[in-house]
Short mmCIF file of C-alpha atoms and ligand atoms in Angstrom, two decimals:
data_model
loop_
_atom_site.label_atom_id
_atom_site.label_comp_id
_atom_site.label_asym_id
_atom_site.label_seq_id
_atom_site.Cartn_x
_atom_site.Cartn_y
_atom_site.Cartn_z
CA UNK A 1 125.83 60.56 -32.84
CA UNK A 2 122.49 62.35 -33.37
CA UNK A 3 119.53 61.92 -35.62
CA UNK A 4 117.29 65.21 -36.28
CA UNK A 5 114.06 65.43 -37.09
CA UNK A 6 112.99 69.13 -38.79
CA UNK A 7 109.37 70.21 -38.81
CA UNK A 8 107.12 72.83 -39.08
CA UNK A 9 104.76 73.68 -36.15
CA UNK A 10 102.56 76.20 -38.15
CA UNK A 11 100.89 76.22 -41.45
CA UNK A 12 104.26 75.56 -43.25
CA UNK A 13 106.63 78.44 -44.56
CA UNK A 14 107.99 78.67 -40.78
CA UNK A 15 111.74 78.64 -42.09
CA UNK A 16 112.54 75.19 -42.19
CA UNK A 17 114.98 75.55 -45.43
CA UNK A 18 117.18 77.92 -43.89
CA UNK A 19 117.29 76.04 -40.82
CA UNK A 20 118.23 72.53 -42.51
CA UNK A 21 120.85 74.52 -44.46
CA UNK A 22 122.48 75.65 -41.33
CA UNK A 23 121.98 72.45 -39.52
CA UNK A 24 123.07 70.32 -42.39
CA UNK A 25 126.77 71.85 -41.53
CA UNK A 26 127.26 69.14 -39.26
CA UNK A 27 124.83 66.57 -40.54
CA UNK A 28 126.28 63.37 -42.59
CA UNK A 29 122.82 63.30 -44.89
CA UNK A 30 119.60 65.16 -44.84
CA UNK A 31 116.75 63.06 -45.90
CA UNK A 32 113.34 64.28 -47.36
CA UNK A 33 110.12 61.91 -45.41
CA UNK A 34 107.26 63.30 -47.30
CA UNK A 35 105.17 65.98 -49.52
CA UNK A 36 106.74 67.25 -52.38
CA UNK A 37 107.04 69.90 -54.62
CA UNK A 38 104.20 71.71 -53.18
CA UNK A 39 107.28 72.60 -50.42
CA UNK A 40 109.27 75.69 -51.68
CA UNK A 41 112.29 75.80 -49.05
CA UNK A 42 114.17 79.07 -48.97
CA UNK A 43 118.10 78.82 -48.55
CA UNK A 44 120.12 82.00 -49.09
CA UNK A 45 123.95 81.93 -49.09
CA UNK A 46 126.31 84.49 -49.60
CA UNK A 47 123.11 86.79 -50.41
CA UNK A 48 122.16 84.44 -53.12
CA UNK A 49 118.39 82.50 -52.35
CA UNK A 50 117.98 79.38 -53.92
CA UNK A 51 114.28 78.43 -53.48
CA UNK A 52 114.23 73.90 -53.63
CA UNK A 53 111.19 72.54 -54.04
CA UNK A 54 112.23 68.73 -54.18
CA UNK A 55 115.92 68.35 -53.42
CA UNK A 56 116.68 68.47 -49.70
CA UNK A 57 118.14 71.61 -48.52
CA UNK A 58 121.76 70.25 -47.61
CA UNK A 59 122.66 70.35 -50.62
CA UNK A 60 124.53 73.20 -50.80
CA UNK A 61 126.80 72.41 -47.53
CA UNK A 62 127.32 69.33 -50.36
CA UNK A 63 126.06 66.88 -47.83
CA UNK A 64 124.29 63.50 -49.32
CA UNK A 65 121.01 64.12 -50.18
CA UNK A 66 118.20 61.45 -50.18
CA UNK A 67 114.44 61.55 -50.95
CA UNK A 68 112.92 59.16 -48.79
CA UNK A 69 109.74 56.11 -49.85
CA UNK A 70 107.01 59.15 -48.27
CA UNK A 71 107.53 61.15 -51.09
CA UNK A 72 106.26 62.30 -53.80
CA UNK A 73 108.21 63.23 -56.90
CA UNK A 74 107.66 65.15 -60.09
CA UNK A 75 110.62 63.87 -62.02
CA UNK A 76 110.44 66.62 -64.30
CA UNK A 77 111.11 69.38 -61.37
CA UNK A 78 113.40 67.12 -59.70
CA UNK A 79 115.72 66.95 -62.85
CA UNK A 80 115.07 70.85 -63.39
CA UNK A 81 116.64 71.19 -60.29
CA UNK A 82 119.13 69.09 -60.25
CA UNK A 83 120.39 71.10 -63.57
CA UNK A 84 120.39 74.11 -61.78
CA UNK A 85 122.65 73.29 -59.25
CA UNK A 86 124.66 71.15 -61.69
CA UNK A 87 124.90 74.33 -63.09
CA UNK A 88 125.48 76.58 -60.18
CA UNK A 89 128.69 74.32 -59.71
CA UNK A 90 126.64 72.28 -56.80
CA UNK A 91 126.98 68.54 -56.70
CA UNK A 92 124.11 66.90 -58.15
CA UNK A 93 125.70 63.25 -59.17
CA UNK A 94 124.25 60.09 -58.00
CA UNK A 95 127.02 60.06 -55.42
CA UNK A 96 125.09 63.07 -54.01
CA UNK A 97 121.22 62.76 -54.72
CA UNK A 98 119.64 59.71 -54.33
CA UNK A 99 115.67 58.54 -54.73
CA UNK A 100 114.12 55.49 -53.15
CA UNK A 101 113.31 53.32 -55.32
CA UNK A 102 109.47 53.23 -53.67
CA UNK A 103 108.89 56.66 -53.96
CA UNK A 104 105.99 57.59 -55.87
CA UNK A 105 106.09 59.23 -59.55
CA UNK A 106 103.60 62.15 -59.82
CA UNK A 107 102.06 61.85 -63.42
CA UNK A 108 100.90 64.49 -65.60
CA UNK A 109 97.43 63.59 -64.67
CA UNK A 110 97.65 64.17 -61.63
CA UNK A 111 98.69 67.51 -61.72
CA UNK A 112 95.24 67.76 -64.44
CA UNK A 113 93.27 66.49 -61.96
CA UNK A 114 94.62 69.09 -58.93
CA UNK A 115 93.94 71.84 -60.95
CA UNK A 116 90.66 70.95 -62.56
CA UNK A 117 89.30 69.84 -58.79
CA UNK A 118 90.19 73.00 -57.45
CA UNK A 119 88.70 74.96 -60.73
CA UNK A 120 85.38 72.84 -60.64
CA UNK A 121 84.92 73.84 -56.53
CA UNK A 122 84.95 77.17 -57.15
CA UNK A 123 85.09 79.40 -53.88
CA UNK A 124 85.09 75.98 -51.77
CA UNK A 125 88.53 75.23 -53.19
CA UNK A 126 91.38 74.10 -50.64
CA UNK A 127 94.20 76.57 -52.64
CA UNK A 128 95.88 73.85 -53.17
CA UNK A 129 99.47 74.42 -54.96
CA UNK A 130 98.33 72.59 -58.09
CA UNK A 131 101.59 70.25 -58.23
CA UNK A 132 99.30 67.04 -58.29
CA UNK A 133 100.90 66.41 -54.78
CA UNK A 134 96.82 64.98 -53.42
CA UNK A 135 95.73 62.72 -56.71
CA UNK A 136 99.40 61.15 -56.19
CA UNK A 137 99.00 59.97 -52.87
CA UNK A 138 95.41 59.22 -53.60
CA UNK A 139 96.95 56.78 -55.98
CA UNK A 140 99.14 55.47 -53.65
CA UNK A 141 96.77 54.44 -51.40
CA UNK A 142 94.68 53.11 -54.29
CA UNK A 143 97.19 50.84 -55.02
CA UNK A 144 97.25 51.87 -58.59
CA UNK A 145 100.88 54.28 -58.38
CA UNK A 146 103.75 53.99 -60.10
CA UNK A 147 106.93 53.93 -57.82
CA UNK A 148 110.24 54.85 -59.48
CA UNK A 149 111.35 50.70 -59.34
CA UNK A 150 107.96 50.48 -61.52
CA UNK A 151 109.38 53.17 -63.68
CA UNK A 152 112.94 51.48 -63.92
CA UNK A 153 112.16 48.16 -64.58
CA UNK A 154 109.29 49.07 -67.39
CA UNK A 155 108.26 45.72 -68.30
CA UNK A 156 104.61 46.37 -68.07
CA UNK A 157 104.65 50.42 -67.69
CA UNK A 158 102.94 51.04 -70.88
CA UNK A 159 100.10 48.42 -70.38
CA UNK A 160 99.29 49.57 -67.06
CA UNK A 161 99.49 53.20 -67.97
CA UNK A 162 97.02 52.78 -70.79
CA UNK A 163 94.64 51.49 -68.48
CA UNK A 164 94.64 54.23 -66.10
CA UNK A 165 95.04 56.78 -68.31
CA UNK A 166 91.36 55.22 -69.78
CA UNK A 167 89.87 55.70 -66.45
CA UNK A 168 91.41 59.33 -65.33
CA UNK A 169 90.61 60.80 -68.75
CA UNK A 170 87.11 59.85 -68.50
CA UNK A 171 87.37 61.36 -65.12
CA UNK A 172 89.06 64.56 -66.47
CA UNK A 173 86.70 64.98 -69.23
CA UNK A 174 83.33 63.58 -68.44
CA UNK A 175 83.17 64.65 -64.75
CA UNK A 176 85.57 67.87 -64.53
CA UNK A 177 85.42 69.53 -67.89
CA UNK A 178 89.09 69.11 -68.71
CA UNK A 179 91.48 68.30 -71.14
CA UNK A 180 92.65 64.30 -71.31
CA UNK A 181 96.22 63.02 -71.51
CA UNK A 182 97.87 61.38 -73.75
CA UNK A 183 99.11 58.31 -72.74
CA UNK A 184 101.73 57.55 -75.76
CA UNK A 185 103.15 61.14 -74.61
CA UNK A 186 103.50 60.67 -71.23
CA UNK A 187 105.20 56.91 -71.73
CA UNK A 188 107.73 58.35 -73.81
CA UNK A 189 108.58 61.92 -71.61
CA UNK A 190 108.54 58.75 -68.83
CA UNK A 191 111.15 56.69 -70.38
CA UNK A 192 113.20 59.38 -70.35
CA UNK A 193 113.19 60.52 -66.86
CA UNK A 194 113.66 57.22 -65.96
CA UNK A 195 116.60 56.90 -68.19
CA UNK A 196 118.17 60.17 -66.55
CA UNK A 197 117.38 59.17 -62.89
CA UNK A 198 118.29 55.52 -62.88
CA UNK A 199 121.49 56.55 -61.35
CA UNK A 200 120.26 57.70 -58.83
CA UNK A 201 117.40 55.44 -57.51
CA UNK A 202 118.55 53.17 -54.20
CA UNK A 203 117.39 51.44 -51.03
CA UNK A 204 117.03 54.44 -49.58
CA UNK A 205 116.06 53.12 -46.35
CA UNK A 206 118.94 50.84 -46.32
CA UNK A 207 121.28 53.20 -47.56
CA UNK A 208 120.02 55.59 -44.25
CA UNK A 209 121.32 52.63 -41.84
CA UNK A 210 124.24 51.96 -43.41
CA UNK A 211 125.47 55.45 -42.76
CA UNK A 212 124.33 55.40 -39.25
CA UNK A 213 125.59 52.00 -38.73
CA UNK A 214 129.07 54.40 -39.78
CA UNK A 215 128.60 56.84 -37.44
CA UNK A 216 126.70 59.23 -39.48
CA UNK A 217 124.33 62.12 -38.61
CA UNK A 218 121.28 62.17 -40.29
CA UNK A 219 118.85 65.27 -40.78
CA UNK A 220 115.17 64.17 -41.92
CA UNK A 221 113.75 67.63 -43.61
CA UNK A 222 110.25 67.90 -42.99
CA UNK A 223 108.06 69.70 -45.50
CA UNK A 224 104.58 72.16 -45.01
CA UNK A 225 103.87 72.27 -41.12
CA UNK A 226 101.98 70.50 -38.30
CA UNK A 227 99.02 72.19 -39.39
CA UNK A 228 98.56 70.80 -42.45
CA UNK A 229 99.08 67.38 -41.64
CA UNK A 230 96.79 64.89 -43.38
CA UNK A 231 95.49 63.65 -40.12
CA UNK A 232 95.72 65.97 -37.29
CA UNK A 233 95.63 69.17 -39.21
CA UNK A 234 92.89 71.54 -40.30
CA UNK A 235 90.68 68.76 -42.49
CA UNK A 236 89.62 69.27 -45.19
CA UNK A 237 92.49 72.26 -45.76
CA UNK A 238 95.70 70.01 -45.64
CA UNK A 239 97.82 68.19 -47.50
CA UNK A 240 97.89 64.79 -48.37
CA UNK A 241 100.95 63.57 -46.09
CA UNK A 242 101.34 63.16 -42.90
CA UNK A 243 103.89 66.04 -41.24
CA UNK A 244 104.34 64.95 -38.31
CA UNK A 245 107.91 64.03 -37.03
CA UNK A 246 106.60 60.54 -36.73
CA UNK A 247 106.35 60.19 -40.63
CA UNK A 248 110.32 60.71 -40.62
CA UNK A 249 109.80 57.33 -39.88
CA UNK A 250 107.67 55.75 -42.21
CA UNK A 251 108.92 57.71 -45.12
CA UNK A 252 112.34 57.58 -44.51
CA UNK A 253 112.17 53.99 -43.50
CA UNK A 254 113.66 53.96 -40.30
CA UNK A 255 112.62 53.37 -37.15
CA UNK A 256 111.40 55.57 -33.98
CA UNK A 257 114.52 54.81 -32.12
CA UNK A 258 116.98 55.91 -34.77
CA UNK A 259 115.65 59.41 -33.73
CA UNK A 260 117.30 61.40 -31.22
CA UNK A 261 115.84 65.21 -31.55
CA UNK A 262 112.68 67.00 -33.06
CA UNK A 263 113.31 70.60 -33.86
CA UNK A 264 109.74 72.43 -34.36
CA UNK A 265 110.58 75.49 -36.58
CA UNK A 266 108.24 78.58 -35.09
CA UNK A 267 107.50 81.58 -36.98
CA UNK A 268 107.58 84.34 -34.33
CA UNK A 269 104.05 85.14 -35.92
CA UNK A 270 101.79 83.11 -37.99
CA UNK A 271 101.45 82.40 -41.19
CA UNK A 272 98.70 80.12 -43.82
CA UNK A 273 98.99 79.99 -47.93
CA UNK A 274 95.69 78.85 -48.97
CA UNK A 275 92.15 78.30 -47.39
CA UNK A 276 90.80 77.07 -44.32
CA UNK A 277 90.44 78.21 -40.74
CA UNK A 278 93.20 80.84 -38.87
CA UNK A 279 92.06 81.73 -35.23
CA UNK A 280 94.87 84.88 -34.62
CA UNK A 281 94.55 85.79 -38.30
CA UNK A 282 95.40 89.78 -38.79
CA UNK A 283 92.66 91.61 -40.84
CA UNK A 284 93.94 95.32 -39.91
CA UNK A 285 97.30 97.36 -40.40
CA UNK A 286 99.47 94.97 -38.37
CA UNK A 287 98.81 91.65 -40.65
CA UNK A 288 99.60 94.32 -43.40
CA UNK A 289 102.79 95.04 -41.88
CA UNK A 290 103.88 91.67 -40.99
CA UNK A 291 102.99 90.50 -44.69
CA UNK A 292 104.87 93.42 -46.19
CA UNK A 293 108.04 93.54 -43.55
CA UNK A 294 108.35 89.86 -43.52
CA UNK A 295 107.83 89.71 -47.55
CA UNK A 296 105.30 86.79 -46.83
CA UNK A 297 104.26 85.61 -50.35
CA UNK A 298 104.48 81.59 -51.27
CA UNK A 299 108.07 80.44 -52.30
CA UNK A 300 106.08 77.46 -54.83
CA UNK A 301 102.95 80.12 -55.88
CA UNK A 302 103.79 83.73 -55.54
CA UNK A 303 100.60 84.01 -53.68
CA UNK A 304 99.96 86.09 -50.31
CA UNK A 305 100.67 84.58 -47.44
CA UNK A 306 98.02 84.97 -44.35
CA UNK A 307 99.66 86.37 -41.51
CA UNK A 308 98.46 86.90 -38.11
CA UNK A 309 99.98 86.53 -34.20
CA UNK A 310 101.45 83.11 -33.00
CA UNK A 311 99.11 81.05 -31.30
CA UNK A 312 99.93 79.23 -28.51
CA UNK A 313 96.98 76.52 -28.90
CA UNK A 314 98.26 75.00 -32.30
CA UNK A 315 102.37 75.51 -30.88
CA UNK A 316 101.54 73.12 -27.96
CA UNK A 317 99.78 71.12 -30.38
CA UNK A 318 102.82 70.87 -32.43
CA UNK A 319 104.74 70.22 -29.01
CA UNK A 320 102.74 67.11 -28.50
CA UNK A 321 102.30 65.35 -31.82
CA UNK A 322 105.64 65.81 -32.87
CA UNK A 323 107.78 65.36 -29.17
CA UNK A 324 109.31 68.71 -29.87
CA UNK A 325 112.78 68.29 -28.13
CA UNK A 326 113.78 72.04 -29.40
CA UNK A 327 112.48 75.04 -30.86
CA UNK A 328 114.01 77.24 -33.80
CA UNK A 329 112.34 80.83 -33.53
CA UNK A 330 112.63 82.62 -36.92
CA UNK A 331 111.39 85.89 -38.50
CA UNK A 332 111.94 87.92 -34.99
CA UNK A 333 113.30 90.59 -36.75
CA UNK A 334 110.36 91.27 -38.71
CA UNK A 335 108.57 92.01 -35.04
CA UNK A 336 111.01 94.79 -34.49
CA UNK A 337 109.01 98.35 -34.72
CA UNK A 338 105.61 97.11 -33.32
CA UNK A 339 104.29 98.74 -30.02
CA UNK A 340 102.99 95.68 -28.53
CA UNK A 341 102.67 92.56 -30.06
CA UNK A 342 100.32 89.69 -29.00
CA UNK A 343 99.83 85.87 -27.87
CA UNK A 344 97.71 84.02 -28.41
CA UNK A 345 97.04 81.80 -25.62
CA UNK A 346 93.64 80.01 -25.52
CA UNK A 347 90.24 80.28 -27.55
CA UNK A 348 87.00 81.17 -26.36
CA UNK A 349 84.56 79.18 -27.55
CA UNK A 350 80.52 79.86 -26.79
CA UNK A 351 81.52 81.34 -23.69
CA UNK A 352 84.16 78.67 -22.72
CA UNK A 353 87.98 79.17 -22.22
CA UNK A 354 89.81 76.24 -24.82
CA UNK A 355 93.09 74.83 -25.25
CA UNK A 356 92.86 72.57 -27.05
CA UNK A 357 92.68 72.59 -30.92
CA UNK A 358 89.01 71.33 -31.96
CA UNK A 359 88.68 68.57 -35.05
CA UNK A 360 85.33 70.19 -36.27
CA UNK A 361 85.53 73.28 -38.25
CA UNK A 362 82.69 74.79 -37.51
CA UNK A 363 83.54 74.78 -33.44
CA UNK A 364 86.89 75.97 -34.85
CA UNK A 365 85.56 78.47 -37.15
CA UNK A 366 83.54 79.68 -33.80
CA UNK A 367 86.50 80.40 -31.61
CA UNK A 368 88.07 83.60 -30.93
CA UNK A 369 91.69 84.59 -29.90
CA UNK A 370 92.47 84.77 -26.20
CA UNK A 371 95.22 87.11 -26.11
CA UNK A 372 98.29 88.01 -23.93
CA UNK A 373 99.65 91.32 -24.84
CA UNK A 374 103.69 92.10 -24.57
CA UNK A 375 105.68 95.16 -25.01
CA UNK A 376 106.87 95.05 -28.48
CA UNK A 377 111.04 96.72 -29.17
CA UNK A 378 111.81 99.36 -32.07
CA UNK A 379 115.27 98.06 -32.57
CA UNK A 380 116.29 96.44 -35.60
CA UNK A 381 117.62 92.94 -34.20
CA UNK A 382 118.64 92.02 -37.94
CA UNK A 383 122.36 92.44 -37.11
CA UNK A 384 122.27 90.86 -33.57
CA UNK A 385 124.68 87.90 -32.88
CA UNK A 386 124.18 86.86 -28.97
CA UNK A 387 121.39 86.28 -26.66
CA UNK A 388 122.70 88.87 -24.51
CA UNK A 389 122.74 91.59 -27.13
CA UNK A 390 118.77 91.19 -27.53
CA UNK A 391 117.00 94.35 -25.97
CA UNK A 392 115.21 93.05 -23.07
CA UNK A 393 111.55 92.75 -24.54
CA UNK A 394 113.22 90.54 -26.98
CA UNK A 395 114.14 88.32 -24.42
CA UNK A 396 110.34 88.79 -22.59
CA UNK A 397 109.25 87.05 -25.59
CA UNK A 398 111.47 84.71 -25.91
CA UNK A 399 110.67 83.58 -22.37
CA UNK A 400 107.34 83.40 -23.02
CA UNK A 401 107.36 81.30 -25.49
CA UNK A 402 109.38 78.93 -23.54
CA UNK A 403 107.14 79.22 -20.87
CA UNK A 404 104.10 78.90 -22.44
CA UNK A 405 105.04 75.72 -24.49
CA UNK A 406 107.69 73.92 -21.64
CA UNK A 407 110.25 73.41 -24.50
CA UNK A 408 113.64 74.92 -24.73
CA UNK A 409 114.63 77.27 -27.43
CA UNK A 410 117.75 76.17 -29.50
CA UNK A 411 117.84 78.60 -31.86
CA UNK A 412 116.83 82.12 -32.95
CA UNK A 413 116.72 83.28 -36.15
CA UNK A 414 117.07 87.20 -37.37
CA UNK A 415 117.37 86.87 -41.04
CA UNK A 416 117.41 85.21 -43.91
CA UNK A 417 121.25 84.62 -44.33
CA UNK A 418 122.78 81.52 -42.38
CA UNK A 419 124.99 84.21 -40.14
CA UNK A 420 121.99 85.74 -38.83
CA UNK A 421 121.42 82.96 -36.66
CA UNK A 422 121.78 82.62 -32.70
CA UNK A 423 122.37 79.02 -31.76
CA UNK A 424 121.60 78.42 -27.96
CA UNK A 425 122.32 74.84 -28.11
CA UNK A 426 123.31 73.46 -31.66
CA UNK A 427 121.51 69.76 -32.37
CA UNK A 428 124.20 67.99 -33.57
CA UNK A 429 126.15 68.60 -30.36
P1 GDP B 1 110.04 76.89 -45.46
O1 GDP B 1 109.03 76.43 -46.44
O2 GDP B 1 109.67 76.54 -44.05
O3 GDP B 1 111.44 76.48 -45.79
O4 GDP B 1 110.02 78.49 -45.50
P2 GDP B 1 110.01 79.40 -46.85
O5 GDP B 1 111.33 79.34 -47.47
O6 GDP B 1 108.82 79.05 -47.68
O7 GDP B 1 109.69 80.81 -46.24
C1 GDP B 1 110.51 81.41 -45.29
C2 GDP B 1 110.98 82.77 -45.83
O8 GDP B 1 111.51 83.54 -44.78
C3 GDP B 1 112.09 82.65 -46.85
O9 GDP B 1 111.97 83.71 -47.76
C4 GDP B 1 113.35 82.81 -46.01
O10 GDP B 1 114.46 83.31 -46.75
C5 GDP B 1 112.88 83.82 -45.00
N1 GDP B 1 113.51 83.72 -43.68
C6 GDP B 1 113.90 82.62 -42.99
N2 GDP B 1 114.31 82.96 -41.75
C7 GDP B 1 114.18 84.29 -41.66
C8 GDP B 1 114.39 85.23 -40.62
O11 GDP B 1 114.78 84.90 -39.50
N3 GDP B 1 114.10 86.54 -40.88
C9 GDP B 1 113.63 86.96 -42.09
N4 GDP B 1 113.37 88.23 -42.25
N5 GDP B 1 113.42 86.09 -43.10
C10 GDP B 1 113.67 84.78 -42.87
P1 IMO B 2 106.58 74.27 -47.20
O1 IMO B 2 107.31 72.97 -47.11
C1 IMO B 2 102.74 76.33 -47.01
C2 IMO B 2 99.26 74.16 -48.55
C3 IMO B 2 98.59 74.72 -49.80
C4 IMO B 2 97.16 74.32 -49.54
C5 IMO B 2 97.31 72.95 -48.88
C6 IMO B 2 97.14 71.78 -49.81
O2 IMO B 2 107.20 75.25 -48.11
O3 IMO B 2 106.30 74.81 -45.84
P2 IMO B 2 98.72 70.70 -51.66
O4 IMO B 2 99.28 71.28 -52.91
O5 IMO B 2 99.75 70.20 -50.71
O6 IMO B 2 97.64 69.70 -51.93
O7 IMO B 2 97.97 71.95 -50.96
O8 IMO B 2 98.61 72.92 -48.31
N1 IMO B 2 100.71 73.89 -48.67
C7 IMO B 2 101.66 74.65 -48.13
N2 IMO B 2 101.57 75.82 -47.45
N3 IMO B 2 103.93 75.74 -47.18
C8 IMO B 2 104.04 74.57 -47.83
O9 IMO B 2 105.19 73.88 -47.92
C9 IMO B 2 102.87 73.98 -48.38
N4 IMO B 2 102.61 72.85 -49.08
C10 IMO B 2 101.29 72.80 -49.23
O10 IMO B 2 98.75 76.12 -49.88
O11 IMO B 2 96.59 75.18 -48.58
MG1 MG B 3 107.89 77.18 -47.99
#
């Protein structure tokens, strides 16, 4: 019995959708930990792409699906999507999709605030996706949320709604120029959601060890990447939640030794929606081509993705903070065609050689790439199904990467369809 742990080691958008989709095969549940529907996972299936923003991505192998205590939920999207698999002929009972019961309710004020925050800092914004995703867990901490058991059991919903709504909407008006809410609206569109979701609101933390207490596998789906981890990411430009495999933890509600793997998901270049600091970021022809070839534009916003060479400073980051146990290496087909292609191995940094990834941005914005340069391939790899099928400076690569970062590489990933997947070493085995 195994217990998997899925992150991203980037700047989020490394792939992690497809992967959970593939891994979820032979996984019991898959469990969301944290974020929420800033994450736009990509699955595609018999050439169809379902983009899920909220619902894990096992849901199509019609595994159990549970949204752990660490996230946070829009129940409008989450019922939106729930109706479109319901109506795709995918599973979306109670049965199938459940919600902790502690996981916190994003409220239409929240989302007001996001947007009018970023809108009021002009050109200092953080490009944030606007879902509300930071004023919810801002809450949260403040002690002031509402958790779906608040919504459920209503007895003093309204009341305490009122009163916040009081405060934010002098907030929203007075100090950010925007438009209040209306807190008789958002009670009733409230009531309703709650009505609808009841069903499926549980222990989800108890619910976890009861499977595994069965024999079941579980797969925790991390959202956005290592990168933009509340704490040891890029601060300010983050999000609000804590990515790190360690969080499977805390928002699952489980504990460290109910996990058996962590599976860093690696784009084979790199890749940031949104502001803040990118050492190997590509300003010339080949960030154009890796944008264009590997269609980089954000599943949640539409907007261009940042795309540069991978960067071996914030991978072994991502080795150490999350106990990487595996790597899945995806988007190496959209390599293919380049005459070399680089690595970035270290910084320089006033003169000094770094590895390490600095806290202040200003050192950080100071550093320059320290790069390795490999013989890039001209084969399409897009329809390669075995190791040994890779042309050799494939496998350089490859190598490299395991070299440079001392963890094993489980799986490699060609494509967006679950066949165009090499698995090394599955997981679940
Ligand atoms: P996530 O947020 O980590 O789940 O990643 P996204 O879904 O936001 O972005 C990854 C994009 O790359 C999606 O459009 C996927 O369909 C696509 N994708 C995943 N793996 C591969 C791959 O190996 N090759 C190519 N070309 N596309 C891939
Ligand atoms: P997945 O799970 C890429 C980025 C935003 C912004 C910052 C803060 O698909 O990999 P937020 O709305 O969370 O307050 O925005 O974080 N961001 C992501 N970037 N992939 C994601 O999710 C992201 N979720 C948030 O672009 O820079
Ligand atoms: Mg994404």
């Amino acid at each position: 019995m195994a217990n998997i742990v899925i992150i991203g080691t980037q700047w989020g958008d490394e792939g992690k959708g497809k992967i959970v989709d593939l891994l979820a095969e032979r996984a019991d549940l898959v469990v969301r930990f944290q974020g929420g529907n800033n994450a736009g996972h990509t699955m595609v299936v018999d050439g169809e792409q379902l983009i899920s923003h909220l619902v894990p991505s096992g849901i199509l192998q019609g595994k159990i699906c549970m949204i752990g205590n660490g996230v946070v939920v829009d129940p409008a999207v989450l019922i939106e999507e729930m109706d479109y698999l319901s109506g795709k002929g995918v599973p979306c009972g109670p049965q199938q999709l459940m919600v902790s019961e502690r996981a916190q309710v994003i409220m239409p004020y929240h989302q007001a605030i996001d947007l009018a925050r970023e809108v009021k800092k002009g050109k200092d914004k953080i490009g944030t996706t606007g879902r509300g995703i930071g004023p919810t867990y801002e809450d949260k901490a403040m002690r002031r949320g509402f958790r779906f058991v608040d919504l459920i059991n209503a007895v003093d919903f309204k009341t305490r709604l009122t009163g916040i709504v009081e405060e934010v909407n002098f907030y929203l008006e007075q100090f950010l120029g925007a438009e209040p809410v209306d807190a008789d609206a958002i009670a009733e569109a409230y009531m309703a959601y709650a009505q609808r979701l009841a069903p499926h609101v549980t222990d989800v933390s108890a619910a976890i060890h009861e499977a595994m207490r069965d024999g079941r596998q579980v797969l925790f789906e991390g959202a956005q990447g290592t990168h933009l981890d509340i704490d040891h990411g890029t601060y300010p430009f983050v999000t609000s939640s804590n990515t790190v495999s360690g969080n499977a933890c805390c928002g699952a509600g489980v504990g460290p030794k109910d996990i058996s793997g962590v599976i860093g998901i690696v784009k084979a270049y790199t890749t940031r929606v949104g502001a803040g600091p990118f050492p190997s970021e590509l300003f010339d022809g080949t960030g154009d081509y890796l944008q264009s070839k590997g269609d980089e534009f954000g599943a949640t916003t539409g907007r261009r993705r940042r795309c540069g060479w991978l960067d071996m400073v914030i991978l072994n980051n991502a080795v150490r903070l999350n106990s990487l146990t595996g790597l899945a290496i995806t988007k190496l087909d959209v390599l293919g065609g380049l005459d070399e292609i680089k690595i970035c191995t270290a910084y320089e940094l006033k003169g000094e050689t770094i590895q390490t990834f600095p806290a202040c941005l200003n050192r950080l914005g100071e550093c320059r790439p320290i790069y390795e340069t490999l013989p890039g391939w001209k084969e399409d790899i897009s329809s390669v199904r075995s190791y040994d099928q890779m042309p050799q400076n494939v496998k350089n690569y490859l190598k490299r990467i395991e070299i440079l970062t001392g963890v094993p590489i489980r799986i490699i990933s060609v494509g967006p369809q679950r066949d165009q997947t090499i698995v090394l070493e599955h997981p679940f085995e």
